[in-house]
Amino acid sequence: MKWLEQLPVSQAFWEKGLFANQNSACKLRSAATLTALQKKFPAAFSAELSD
């Protein structure tokens, strides 16, 4: 995993209805959650991410 952006706890991102799971790993498939994350963190969804 490569962290592209970091926010302080005071700026944590959460909206009612976002997918949440307590397991350490899961596949994120919720279209509503992916859309919300793409709007908040557009760099993470760019076409090409270099290592």
Short mmCIF file of the N, C-alpha and C atoms (twelve columns), coordinates in Angstrom:
data_MODEL
# 
_entry.id   MODEL 
# 
loop_
_atom_site.group_PDB 
_atom_site.id 
_atom_site.type_symbol 
_atom_site.label_atom_id 
_atom_site.label_alt_id 
_atom_site.label_comp_id 
_atom_site.label_asym_id 
_atom_site.label_seq_id 
_atom_site.Cartn_x 
_atom_site.Cartn_y 
_atom_site.Cartn_z 
_atom_site.pdbx_PDB_model_num 
ATOM 1   N N  . MET A 1  0.829   -1.163 0.000   1 
ATOM 2   C CA . MET A 1  0.000   0.000  0.000   1 
ATOM 3   C C  . MET A 1  0.879   1.234  0.000   1 
ATOM 4   N N  . LYS A 2  0.498   2.201  -0.770  1 
ATOM 5   C CA . LYS A 2  1.209   3.471  -0.815  1 
ATOM 6   C C  . LYS A 2  0.225   4.574  -0.429  1 
ATOM 7   N N  . TRP A 3  0.496   5.263  0.668   1 
ATOM 8   C CA . TRP A 3  -0.360  6.351  1.120   1 
ATOM 9   C C  . TRP A 3  -0.031  7.600  0.319   1 
ATOM 10  N N  . LEU A 4  -1.017  8.153  -0.357  1 
ATOM 11  C CA . LEU A 4  -0.819  9.335  -1.184  1 
ATOM 12  C C  . LEU A 4  -1.149  10.616 -0.445  1 
ATOM 13  N N  . GLU A 5  -1.971  10.513 0.576   1 
ATOM 14  C CA . GLU A 5  -2.415  11.685 1.315   1 
ATOM 15  C C  . GLU A 5  -2.685  11.293 2.762   1 
ATOM 16  N N  . GLN A 6  -2.422  12.206 3.670   1 
ATOM 17  C CA . GLN A 6  -2.646  11.957 5.094   1 
ATOM 18  C C  . GLN A 6  -3.360  13.162 5.685   1 
ATOM 19  N N  . LEU A 7  -4.376  12.905 6.480   1 
ATOM 20  C CA . LEU A 7  -5.133  13.975 7.128   1 
ATOM 21  C C  . LEU A 7  -5.084  13.793 8.640   1 
ATOM 22  N N  . PRO A 8  -5.139  14.881 9.396   1 
ATOM 23  C CA . PRO A 8  -5.233  14.744 10.845  1 
ATOM 24  C C  . PRO A 8  -6.608  14.192 11.221  1 
ATOM 25  N N  . VAL A 9  -6.705  13.610 12.389  1 
ATOM 26  C CA . VAL A 9  -7.957  13.023 12.858  1 
ATOM 27  C C  . VAL A 9  -9.096  14.039 12.804  1 
ATOM 28  N N  . SER A 10 -8.788  15.281 13.072  1 
ATOM 29  C CA . SER A 10 -9.817  16.324 13.060  1 
ATOM 30  C C  . SER A 10 -10.441 16.524 11.675  1 
ATOM 31  N N  . GLN A 11 -9.781  16.026 10.623  1 
ATOM 32  C CA . GLN A 11 -10.296 16.144 9.260   1 
ATOM 33  C C  . GLN A 11 -10.673 14.785 8.669   1 
ATOM 34  N N  . ALA A 12 -10.927 13.826 9.545   1 
ATOM 35  C CA . ALA A 12 -11.282 12.481 9.085   1 
ATOM 36  C C  . ALA A 12 -12.490 12.526 8.164   1 
ATOM 37  N N  . PHE A 13 -12.515 11.658 7.157   1 
ATOM 38  C CA . PHE A 13 -13.585 11.629 6.169   1 
ATOM 39  C C  . PHE A 13 -14.560 10.514 6.490   1 
ATOM 40  N N  . TRP A 14 -15.820 10.855 6.646   1 
ATOM 41  C CA . TRP A 14 -16.882 9.883  6.848   1 
ATOM 42  C C  . TRP A 14 -18.200 10.537 6.490   1 
ATOM 43  N N  . GLU A 15 -19.051 9.782  5.827   1 
ATOM 44  C CA . GLU A 15 -20.397 10.220 5.494   1 
ATOM 45  C C  . GLU A 15 -21.353 9.073  5.780   1 
ATOM 46  N N  . LYS A 16 -22.568 9.396  6.168   1 
ATOM 47  C CA . LYS A 16 -23.577 8.378  6.416   1 
ATOM 48  C C  . LYS A 16 -23.770 7.547  5.152   1 
ATOM 49  N N  . GLY A 17 -23.789 6.232  5.307   1 
ATOM 50  C CA . GLY A 17 -24.014 5.330  4.188   1 
ATOM 51  C C  . GLY A 17 -22.755 4.778  3.552   1 
ATOM 52  N N  . LEU A 18 -21.566 5.264  3.968   1 
ATOM 53  C CA . LEU A 18 -20.324 4.721  3.404   1 
ATOM 54  C C  . LEU A 18 -20.114 3.296  3.893   1 
ATOM 55  N N  . PHE A 19 -19.500 2.486  3.058   1 
ATOM 56  C CA . PHE A 19 -19.185 1.105  3.413   1 
ATOM 57  C C  . PHE A 19 -18.187 1.085  4.560   1 
ATOM 58  N N  . ALA A 20 -18.415 0.200  5.515   1 
ATOM 59  C CA . ALA A 20 -17.489 0.028  6.643   1 
ATOM 60  C C  . ALA A 20 -17.394 -1.462 6.964   1 
ATOM 61  N N  . ASN A 21 -16.209 -1.905 7.346   1 
ATOM 62  C CA . ASN A 21 -15.986 -3.309 7.671   1 
ATOM 63  C C  . ASN A 21 -14.877 -3.390 8.702   1 
ATOM 64  N N  . GLN A 22 -15.057 -4.192 9.735   1 
ATOM 65  C CA . GLN A 22 -14.044 -4.303 10.792  1 
ATOM 66  C C  . GLN A 22 -12.955 -5.316 10.467  1 
ATOM 67  N N  . ASN A 23 -13.084 -6.061 9.380   1 
ATOM 68  C CA . ASN A 23 -12.050 -7.033 9.017   1 
ATOM 69  C C  . ASN A 23 -10.798 -6.299 8.540   1 
ATOM 70  N N  . SER A 24 -9.663  -6.962 8.662   1 
ATOM 71  C CA . SER A 24 -8.403  -6.330 8.277   1 
ATOM 72  C C  . SER A 24 -8.263  -6.185 6.756   1 
ATOM 73  N N  . ALA A 25 -9.004  -6.995 6.009   1 
ATOM 74  C CA . ALA A 25 -8.947  -6.894 4.550   1 
ATOM 75  C C  . ALA A 25 -10.308 -7.256 3.969   1 
ATOM 76  N N  . CYS A 26 -10.703 -6.527 2.958   1 
ATOM 77  C CA . CYS A 26 -11.945 -6.834 2.246   1 
ATOM 78  C C  . CYS A 26 -11.896 -6.132 0.893   1 
ATOM 79  N N  . LYS A 27 -12.751 -6.551 -0.009  1 
ATOM 80  C CA . LYS A 27 -12.801 -5.935 -1.337  1 
ATOM 81  C C  . LYS A 27 -13.874 -4.846 -1.312  1 
ATOM 82  N N  . LEU A 28 -13.468 -3.652 -1.638  1 
ATOM 83  C CA . LEU A 28 -14.384 -2.517 -1.644  1 
ATOM 84  C C  . LEU A 28 -15.111 -2.475 -2.982  1 
ATOM 85  N N  . ARG A 29 -16.429 -2.717 -2.956  1 
ATOM 86  C CA . ARG A 29 -17.237 -2.750 -4.183  1 
ATOM 87  C C  . ARG A 29 -18.382 -1.745 -4.162  1 
ATOM 88  N N  . SER A 30 -18.598 -1.077 -3.061  1 
ATOM 89  C CA . SER A 30 -19.722 -0.149 -2.934  1 
ATOM 90  C C  . SER A 30 -19.522 1.051  -3.856  1 
ATOM 91  N N  . ALA A 31 -20.380 1.167  -4.865  1 
ATOM 92  C CA . ALA A 31 -20.254 2.265  -5.827  1 
ATOM 93  C C  . ALA A 31 -20.380 3.624  -5.145  1 
ATOM 94  N N  . ALA A 32 -21.303 3.747  -4.193  1 
ATOM 95  C CA . ALA A 32 -21.490 5.026  -3.501  1 
ATOM 96  C C  . ALA A 32 -20.243 5.408  -2.714  1 
ATOM 97  N N  . THR A 33 -19.617 4.437  -2.054  1 
ATOM 98  C CA . THR A 33 -18.401 4.713  -1.279  1 
ATOM 99  C C  . THR A 33 -17.246 5.061  -2.209  1 
ATOM 100 N N  . LEU A 34 -17.088 4.328  -3.283  1 
ATOM 101 C CA . LEU A 34 -16.004 4.611  -4.236  1 
ATOM 102 C C  . LEU A 34 -16.159 5.997  -4.854  1 
ATOM 103 N N  . THR A 35 -17.378 6.386  -5.171  1 
ATOM 104 C CA . THR A 35 -17.632 7.712  -5.737  1 
ATOM 105 C C  . THR A 35 -17.276 8.804  -4.736  1 
ATOM 106 N N  . ALA A 36 -17.689 8.630  -3.483  1 
ATOM 107 C CA . ALA A 36 -17.387 9.623  -2.442  1 
ATOM 108 C C  . ALA A 36 -15.885 9.735  -2.214  1 
ATOM 109 N N  . LEU A 37 -15.189 8.606  -2.207  1 
ATOM 110 C CA . LEU A 37 -13.736 8.627  -2.017  1 
ATOM 111 C C  . LEU A 37 -13.031 9.276  -3.204  1 
ATOM 112 N N  . GLN A 38 -13.525 9.023  -4.402  1 
ATOM 113 C CA . GLN A 38 -12.919 9.621  -5.594  1 
ATOM 114 C C  . GLN A 38 -13.046 11.141 -5.565  1 
ATOM 115 N N  . LYS A 39 -14.161 11.644 -5.083  1 
ATOM 116 C CA . LYS A 39 -14.349 13.097 -4.978  1 
ATOM 117 C C  . LYS A 39 -13.431 13.696 -3.912  1 
ATOM 118 N N  . LYS A 40 -13.240 12.979 -2.798  1 
ATOM 119 C CA . LYS A 40 -12.419 13.490 -1.690  1 
ATOM 120 C C  . LYS A 40 -10.929 13.335 -1.967  1 
ATOM 121 N N  . PHE A 41 -10.525 12.250 -2.627  1 
ATOM 122 C CA . PHE A 41 -9.111  11.939 -2.869  1 
ATOM 123 C C  . PHE A 41 -8.879  11.632 -4.347  1 
ATOM 124 N N  . PRO A 42 -9.012  12.621 -5.233  1 
ATOM 125 C CA . PRO A 42 -8.900  12.355 -6.678  1 
ATOM 126 C C  . PRO A 42 -7.544  11.789 -7.110  1 
ATOM 127 N N  . ALA A 43 -6.470  12.134 -6.445  1 
ATOM 128 C CA . ALA A 43 -5.142  11.640 -6.833  1 
ATOM 129 C C  . ALA A 43 -5.060  10.118 -6.731  1 
ATOM 130 N N  . ALA A 44 -5.784  9.549  -5.801  1 
ATOM 131 C CA . ALA A 44 -5.756  8.094  -5.601  1 
ATOM 132 C C  . ALA A 44 -6.467  7.359  -6.743  1 
ATOM 133 N N  . PHE A 45 -7.263  8.059  -7.527  1 
ATOM 134 C CA . PHE A 45 -8.012  7.447  -8.599  1 
ATOM 135 C C  . PHE A 45 -7.506  7.847  -9.984  1 
ATOM 136 N N  . SER A 46 -6.333  8.440  -10.044 1 
ATOM 137 C CA . SER A 46 -5.781  8.837  -11.346 1 
ATOM 138 C C  . SER A 46 -5.474  7.597  -12.170 1 
ATOM 139 N N  . ALA A 47 -5.427  7.746  -13.469 1 
ATOM 140 C CA . ALA A 47 -5.258  6.598  -14.378 1 
ATOM 141 C C  . ALA A 47 -3.959  5.847  -14.130 1 
ATOM 142 N N  . GLU A 48 -2.879  6.546  -13.871 1 
ATOM 143 C CA . GLU A 48 -1.569  5.917  -13.672 1 
ATOM 144 C C  . GLU A 48 -0.969  6.355  -12.345 1 
ATOM 145 N N  . LEU A 49 -0.696  5.404  -11.481 1 
ATOM 146 C CA . LEU A 49 0.003   5.688  -10.236 1 
ATOM 147 C C  . LEU A 49 1.378   5.047  -10.314 1 
ATOM 148 N N  . SER A 50 2.419   5.830  -10.150 1 
ATOM 149 C CA . SER A 50 3.765   5.268  -10.200 1 
ATOM 150 C C  . SER A 50 4.199   4.848  -8.803  1 
ATOM 151 N N  . ASP A 51 5.128   3.902  -8.743  1 
ATOM 152 C CA . ASP A 51 5.617   3.408  -7.442  1 
ATOM 153 C C  . ASP A 51 6.558   4.368  -6.785  1 
# 
